[in-house]
Amino acid sequence: MKLKLGYNRVLVIGLIMGVAASAAQAFFQVIPPVADGISFLGHPAGLLNWIVNNLFGTDLAITKAFIVYPPLTVIGVFIGSFVAAARNKELRLRPGPVRKKVSAGILGFLVANFGLLWGACPIRTALLVSYGSVLATIALASIVIGVILAGVYMQSSAKRGISQ
Amino acid sequence: MIPAVATLVIGILIGYMGQRSTFCTISGIRDLFLRKNTYRFRGLIGIIIGGVIGNAAFQFVGGNVPSFPLGMDIISGGILIASIIGGLGLGFWSVIAEGCPFRQHVMSAEGRVGAMFYLLGFYIGIAYFFMVTVKWLELLLKAVK
């Protein structure tokens, strides 16, 4: 089975994500909080905290929907991506995207902390925007500004590198 | 059990599609503003459109869609400031890391070593946030009040 959607395939995948996340809330009890059908900060945090709580008897925060069984989005993504990469002969160890391993780890640490400070990954932020949240709209605007600042910073760093 | 299974199924679906399409929200925004390329940005737009259509339709047929549309949900100035700082940092550092958290999970499953180390730091970061950062934030919010 090959996924052939042409230039709009990312748009179609986004649409599927939006509808699937809404369906998870509306019909499969992935609530509260609202618009939490897909999240790559909340769900990894929920899974990690669920494991730590069950192993060490701690009381780390878990959303109501996942108190008994943890969110398994991350596990699903690993399975789906692994299968897709294997089927298309793209599964092999290779460097990148960040080549320095310590830098990659530090960046992951920073993204987790800033993301949790706002409370959502970009995908869930978009889901919250679609749910009509004013706060999420401001947060999405902040993410966009952060992206532009980083882009400008990287471009200026590259120019400095060339001039030197 | 139902929410866990639902998230697993959605995860497999979007993991497969995400790997085939190089879907990434952060790269989408970056490409739009710096390269005038809309290919990946369409994913973010798709989520918002799909979410609006899904929520409206499922609310119409009697699904569990409370308080939709949410509207004004800023409950304090502190939360607004935290959201802005968090959003700025999330966007900035995700560009430097070359991908949103979803994309990093996908790349890690493909065998990208940098993404694996990113995720190691990411999960340590989550644990650190709940064990340390949250306590500092609570103290800070009390001091502001």
Short mmCIF file of C-alpha atoms in Angstrom, two decimals:
data_model
loop_
_atom_site.label_atom_id
_atom_site.label_comp_id
_atom_site.label_asym_id
_atom_site.label_seq_id
_atom_site.Cartn_x
_atom_site.Cartn_y
_atom_site.Cartn_z
CA MET A 1 0.00 0.00 0.00
CA LYS A 2 1.50 3.33 -1.05
CA LEU A 3 0.23 6.69 0.09
CA LYS A 4 -0.20 8.81 -3.06
CA LEU A 5 -1.75 12.16 -2.28
CA GLY A 6 0.48 14.44 -4.34
CA TYR A 7 1.42 17.97 -3.29
CA ASN A 8 -1.53 18.26 -0.90
CA ARG A 9 -0.71 15.15 1.11
CA VAL A 10 0.38 17.19 4.14
CA LEU A 11 -2.90 19.13 4.03
CA VAL A 12 -4.85 15.85 3.89
CA ILE A 13 -2.86 14.44 6.81
CA GLY A 14 -3.54 17.61 8.80
CA LEU A 15 -7.25 17.29 8.05
CA ILE A 16 -7.20 13.64 9.15
CA MET A 17 -5.37 14.62 12.37
CA GLY A 18 -7.94 17.32 13.14
CA VAL A 19 -10.93 15.06 12.53
CA ALA A 20 -9.36 12.05 14.30
CA ALA A 21 -8.51 14.12 17.38
CA SER A 22 -12.06 15.50 17.47
CA ALA A 23 -13.50 11.98 17.12
CA ALA A 24 -11.27 10.70 19.94
CA GLN A 25 -12.76 13.33 22.23
CA ALA A 26 -16.35 13.13 21.00
CA PHE A 27 -16.74 9.34 20.95
CA PHE A 28 -13.75 7.65 22.65
CA GLN A 29 -13.56 9.47 26.00
CA VAL A 30 -10.24 11.25 25.38
CA ILE A 31 -11.41 14.12 27.60
CA PRO A 32 -10.76 16.08 29.86
CA PRO A 33 -9.05 18.33 28.96
CA VAL A 34 -10.70 19.38 25.70
CA ALA A 35 -8.91 19.07 22.33
CA ASP A 36 -6.46 16.52 23.72
CA GLY A 37 -6.89 13.83 21.07
CA ILE A 38 -3.33 14.28 19.80
CA SER A 39 -0.52 15.83 21.83
CA PHE A 40 3.23 15.39 21.68
CA LEU A 41 3.89 17.03 25.02
CA GLY A 42 0.82 16.15 27.06
CA HIS A 43 0.68 12.50 25.97
CA PRO A 44 4.41 11.77 26.35
CA ALA A 45 4.23 13.49 29.76
CA GLY A 46 1.12 11.46 30.65
CA LEU A 47 2.81 8.20 29.65
CA LEU A 48 6.04 9.03 31.51
CA ASN A 49 4.22 10.23 34.65
CA TRP A 50 1.92 7.17 34.59
CA ILE A 51 4.95 4.83 34.46
CA VAL A 52 6.81 6.74 37.22
CA ASN A 53 3.71 6.87 39.42
CA ASN A 54 3.10 3.13 39.04
CA LEU A 55 6.75 2.20 39.61
CA PHE A 56 7.61 4.55 42.45
CA GLY A 57 4.25 5.48 43.97
CA THR A 58 4.69 9.17 43.15
CA ASP A 59 1.82 11.56 42.42
CA LEU A 60 2.90 13.29 39.20
CA ALA A 61 0.16 15.02 37.19
CA ILE A 62 -1.92 12.89 34.78
CA THR A 63 -5.02 14.10 32.93
CA LYS A 64 -8.31 12.49 34.00
CA ALA A 65 -8.77 10.49 30.79
CA PHE A 66 -5.53 8.59 31.36
CA ILE A 67 -5.47 7.82 35.07
CA VAL A 68 -6.20 4.08 34.69
CA TYR A 69 -4.46 3.44 31.34
CA PRO A 70 -1.84 5.84 29.90
CA PRO A 71 -2.00 7.65 26.55
CA LEU A 72 -0.33 5.45 23.92
CA THR A 73 0.00 7.99 21.11
CA VAL A 74 3.79 7.93 21.28
CA ILE A 75 3.93 4.12 21.11
CA GLY A 76 1.56 4.21 18.13
CA VAL A 77 3.69 6.78 16.31
CA PHE A 78 6.81 4.69 16.86
CA ILE A 79 5.03 1.62 15.45
CA GLY A 80 3.50 3.50 12.50
CA SER A 81 6.70 5.31 11.54
CA PHE A 82 8.81 2.20 11.98
CA VAL A 83 6.52 0.16 9.74
CA ALA A 84 6.35 2.95 7.13
CA ALA A 85 10.14 3.34 7.09
CA ALA A 86 10.70 -0.43 6.93
CA ARG A 87 8.19 -0.93 4.11
CA ASN A 88 9.86 1.78 2.06
CA LYS A 89 13.44 0.72 2.80
CA GLU A 90 14.19 3.92 4.73
CA LEU A 91 14.94 2.21 8.03
CA ARG A 92 18.62 2.57 8.88
CA LEU A 93 20.78 4.23 11.52
CA ARG A 94 22.08 7.59 10.32
CA PRO A 95 23.08 10.91 11.90
CA GLY A 96 20.99 14.04 12.27
CA PRO A 97 18.97 16.12 12.22
CA VAL A 98 21.19 17.67 14.92
CA ARG A 99 24.61 16.06 14.50
CA LYS A 100 26.03 16.73 17.98
CA LYS A 101 24.36 14.26 20.34
CA VAL A 102 24.70 16.39 23.48
CA SER A 103 23.27 19.43 21.66
CA ALA A 104 20.33 17.32 20.46
CA GLY A 105 19.64 16.20 24.05
CA ILE A 106 19.83 19.76 25.39
CA LEU A 107 17.45 20.96 22.66
CA GLY A 108 14.99 18.21 23.58
CA PHE A 109 15.21 19.26 27.21
CA LEU A 110 14.57 22.92 26.33
CA VAL A 111 11.65 22.14 24.00
CA ALA A 112 10.00 19.98 26.70
CA ASN A 113 10.30 22.68 29.36
CA PHE A 114 9.16 25.62 27.21
CA GLY A 115 6.40 23.50 25.68
CA LEU A 116 5.08 22.41 29.05
CA LEU A 117 5.27 26.01 30.27
CA TRP A 118 2.66 26.81 27.61
CA GLY A 119 1.10 23.36 28.06
CA ALA A 120 0.88 21.95 24.54
CA CYS A 121 2.87 20.95 21.46
CA PRO A 122 2.24 22.77 18.14
CA ILE A 123 -0.23 20.07 17.01
CA ARG A 124 -2.38 20.35 20.15
CA THR A 125 -2.05 24.14 20.01
CA ALA A 126 -3.59 24.00 16.52
CA LEU A 127 -6.31 21.66 17.85
CA LEU A 128 -7.06 24.13 20.64
CA VAL A 129 -7.20 26.97 18.09
CA SER A 130 -9.73 24.92 16.13
CA TYR A 131 -11.66 24.53 19.40
CA GLY A 132 -11.88 28.33 19.60
CA SER A 133 -9.36 28.95 22.41
CA VAL A 134 -8.14 32.56 22.58
CA LEU A 135 -5.17 31.58 24.78
CA ALA A 136 -4.08 28.92 22.26
CA THR A 137 -4.33 31.48 19.43
CA ILE A 138 -1.97 33.78 21.35
CA ALA A 139 0.34 30.82 22.05
CA LEU A 140 0.34 29.83 18.36
CA ALA A 141 1.24 33.42 17.44
CA SER A 142 4.09 33.20 19.99
CA ILE A 143 5.29 29.93 18.43
CA VAL A 144 5.26 31.57 14.98
CA ILE A 145 7.28 34.53 16.31
CA GLY A 146 9.73 32.13 17.98
CA VAL A 147 10.15 30.24 14.69
CA ILE A 148 10.78 33.46 12.75
CA LEU A 149 13.32 34.67 15.34
CA ALA A 150 15.15 31.34 15.15
CA GLY A 151 15.11 31.46 11.35
CA VAL A 152 16.57 34.97 11.33
CA TYR A 153 19.16 33.92 13.91
CA MET A 154 20.18 30.89 11.83
CA GLN A 155 20.38 32.94 8.63
CA SER A 156 22.54 35.59 10.28
CA SER A 157 24.77 32.88 11.80
CA ALA A 158 25.18 31.31 8.37
CA LYS A 159 26.06 34.70 6.81
CA ARG A 160 28.63 35.36 9.56
CA GLY A 161 30.09 31.92 8.89
CA ILE A 162 30.41 32.67 5.17
CA SER A 163 31.96 36.12 5.71
CA GLN A 164 34.54 34.65 8.10
CA MET B 1 -9.12 1.35 28.32
CA ILE B 2 -10.99 3.03 25.42
CA PRO B 3 -8.99 6.31 25.49
CA ALA B 4 -5.69 4.41 25.58
CA VAL B 5 -6.65 2.23 22.61
CA ALA B 6 -7.98 5.26 20.70
CA THR B 7 -4.67 7.10 21.16
CA LEU B 8 -2.73 3.99 20.10
CA VAL B 9 -4.74 3.64 16.88
CA ILE B 10 -4.46 7.36 16.08
CA GLY B 11 -0.74 7.19 16.85
CA ILE B 12 -0.17 4.33 14.39
CA LEU B 13 -2.17 6.14 11.70
CA ILE B 14 -0.44 9.50 12.04
CA GLY B 15 2.95 7.85 12.56
CA TYR B 16 2.64 6.01 9.25
CA MET B 17 1.33 9.06 7.38
CA GLY B 18 3.80 11.40 9.08
CA GLN B 19 6.74 9.26 8.00
CA ARG B 20 5.57 9.15 4.38
CA SER B 21 4.89 12.89 4.15
CA THR B 22 7.63 14.48 6.35
CA PHE B 23 4.81 16.26 8.22
CA CYS B 24 6.19 18.87 10.65
CA THR B 25 4.38 21.86 12.10
CA ILE B 26 7.52 23.84 12.98
CA SER B 27 9.22 23.26 9.61
CA GLY B 28 5.95 24.29 7.97
CA ILE B 29 5.99 27.69 9.66
CA ARG B 30 9.75 28.07 9.03
CA ASP B 31 9.45 27.19 5.34
CA LEU B 32 6.54 29.58 4.87
CA PHE B 33 8.31 32.61 6.31
CA LEU B 34 11.89 31.94 5.24
CA ARG B 35 11.53 30.04 1.96
CA LYS B 36 8.03 31.07 0.84
CA ASN B 37 7.20 27.36 0.55
CA THR B 38 3.71 26.33 1.68
CA TYR B 39 4.01 22.52 1.35
CA ARG B 40 4.42 21.65 5.04
CA PHE B 41 2.51 24.67 6.35
CA ARG B 42 -0.63 23.17 4.85
CA GLY B 43 -0.48 20.51 7.55
CA LEU B 44 -1.00 23.06 10.30
CA ILE B 45 -3.86 24.65 8.37
CA GLY B 46 -5.29 21.16 7.81
CA ILE B 47 -5.33 20.44 11.55
CA ILE B 48 -7.21 23.66 12.28
CA ILE B 49 -9.74 23.13 9.46
CA GLY B 50 -10.15 19.43 10.31
CA GLY B 51 -10.59 20.27 13.98
CA VAL B 52 -13.27 22.89 13.30
CA ILE B 53 -15.16 20.57 10.92
CA GLY B 54 -14.81 17.58 13.23
CA ASN B 55 -15.86 19.40 16.40
CA ALA B 56 -18.82 21.11 14.73
CA ALA B 57 -20.01 17.90 13.05
CA PHE B 58 -19.58 15.71 16.12
CA GLN B 59 -21.30 18.25 18.34
CA PHE B 60 -24.18 18.28 15.83
CA VAL B 61 -24.57 14.48 16.01
CA GLY B 62 -24.43 14.46 19.82
CA GLY B 63 -20.77 13.67 20.52
CA ASN B 64 -18.99 14.84 23.65
CA VAL B 65 -17.84 18.32 22.56
CA PRO B 66 -18.41 20.57 25.61
CA SER B 67 -17.91 24.36 25.60
CA PHE B 68 -17.28 24.45 21.85
CA PRO B 69 -16.31 27.09 20.76
CA LEU B 70 -14.20 27.80 23.81
CA GLY B 71 -13.78 31.58 23.39
CA MET B 72 -12.05 33.70 26.04
CA ASP B 73 -10.14 31.26 28.26
CA ILE B 74 -7.41 33.50 29.69
CA ILE B 75 -7.93 33.09 33.42
CA SER B 76 -4.96 35.09 34.70
CA GLY B 77 -2.14 37.35 33.59
CA GLY B 78 0.43 34.87 34.89
CA ILE B 79 -0.88 32.11 32.66
CA LEU B 80 -0.94 34.46 29.67
CA ILE B 81 2.72 35.43 30.25
CA ALA B 82 3.72 31.77 30.74
CA SER B 83 1.95 30.85 27.50
CA ILE B 84 3.70 33.57 25.52
CA ILE B 85 7.16 32.75 26.92
CA GLY B 86 6.50 29.03 26.50
CA GLY B 87 5.30 29.49 22.91
CA LEU B 88 8.30 31.66 21.97
CA GLY B 89 10.75 29.15 23.46
CA LEU B 90 8.97 26.17 21.93
CA GLY B 91 9.08 27.74 18.47
CA PHE B 92 12.66 29.00 18.74
CA TRP B 93 14.29 25.82 20.08
CA SER B 94 12.25 23.55 17.81
CA VAL B 95 13.69 25.32 14.75
CA ILE B 96 17.22 24.92 16.10
CA ALA B 97 16.41 21.21 16.72
CA GLU B 98 15.07 20.98 13.13
CA GLY B 99 11.64 19.61 13.91
CA CYS B 100 8.61 19.63 16.18
CA PRO B 101 8.26 16.93 18.90
CA PHE B 102 6.06 14.82 16.57
CA ARG B 103 8.64 14.91 13.78
CA GLN B 104 11.42 14.02 16.20
CA HIS B 105 9.47 10.91 17.29
CA VAL B 106 9.03 9.91 13.63
CA MET B 107 12.69 10.52 12.76
CA SER B 108 13.76 8.55 15.80
CA ALA B 109 11.68 5.56 14.62
CA GLU B 110 13.36 5.86 11.19
CA GLY B 111 16.80 5.49 12.79
CA ARG B 112 17.98 9.12 13.04
CA VAL B 113 20.48 9.13 15.91
CA GLY B 114 20.20 12.87 16.61
CA ALA B 115 16.45 12.51 17.07
CA MET B 116 17.00 9.64 19.53
CA PHE B 117 19.25 11.86 21.67
CA TYR B 118 16.74 14.69 21.31
CA LEU B 119 14.05 12.38 22.74
CA LEU B 120 16.33 11.33 25.59
CA GLY B 121 16.69 14.99 26.56
CA PHE B 122 13.00 15.58 25.87
CA TYR B 123 11.83 12.92 28.33
CA ILE B 124 14.40 14.00 30.94
CA GLY B 125 13.06 17.52 30.38
CA ILE B 126 9.48 16.37 31.01
CA ALA B 127 10.51 14.69 34.27
CA TYR B 128 12.50 17.79 35.28
CA PHE B 129 9.53 20.04 34.53
CA PHE B 130 7.15 18.11 36.78
CA MET B 131 9.67 17.56 39.57
CA VAL B 132 11.45 20.93 39.61
CA THR B 133 10.14 23.61 37.23
CA VAL B 134 6.52 23.33 38.41
CA LYS B 135 7.55 23.97 42.02
CA TRP B 136 9.53 27.07 41.01
CA LEU B 137 6.59 28.33 38.97
CA GLU B 138 4.24 27.90 41.93
CA LEU B 139 6.60 29.92 44.14
CA LEU B 140 6.90 32.58 41.44
CA LEU B 141 3.13 32.86 41.00
CA LYS B 142 2.67 33.15 44.80
CA ALA B 143 5.30 35.92 44.92
CA VAL B 144 3.56 37.80 42.07
CA LYS B 145 0.21 37.62 43.90
#
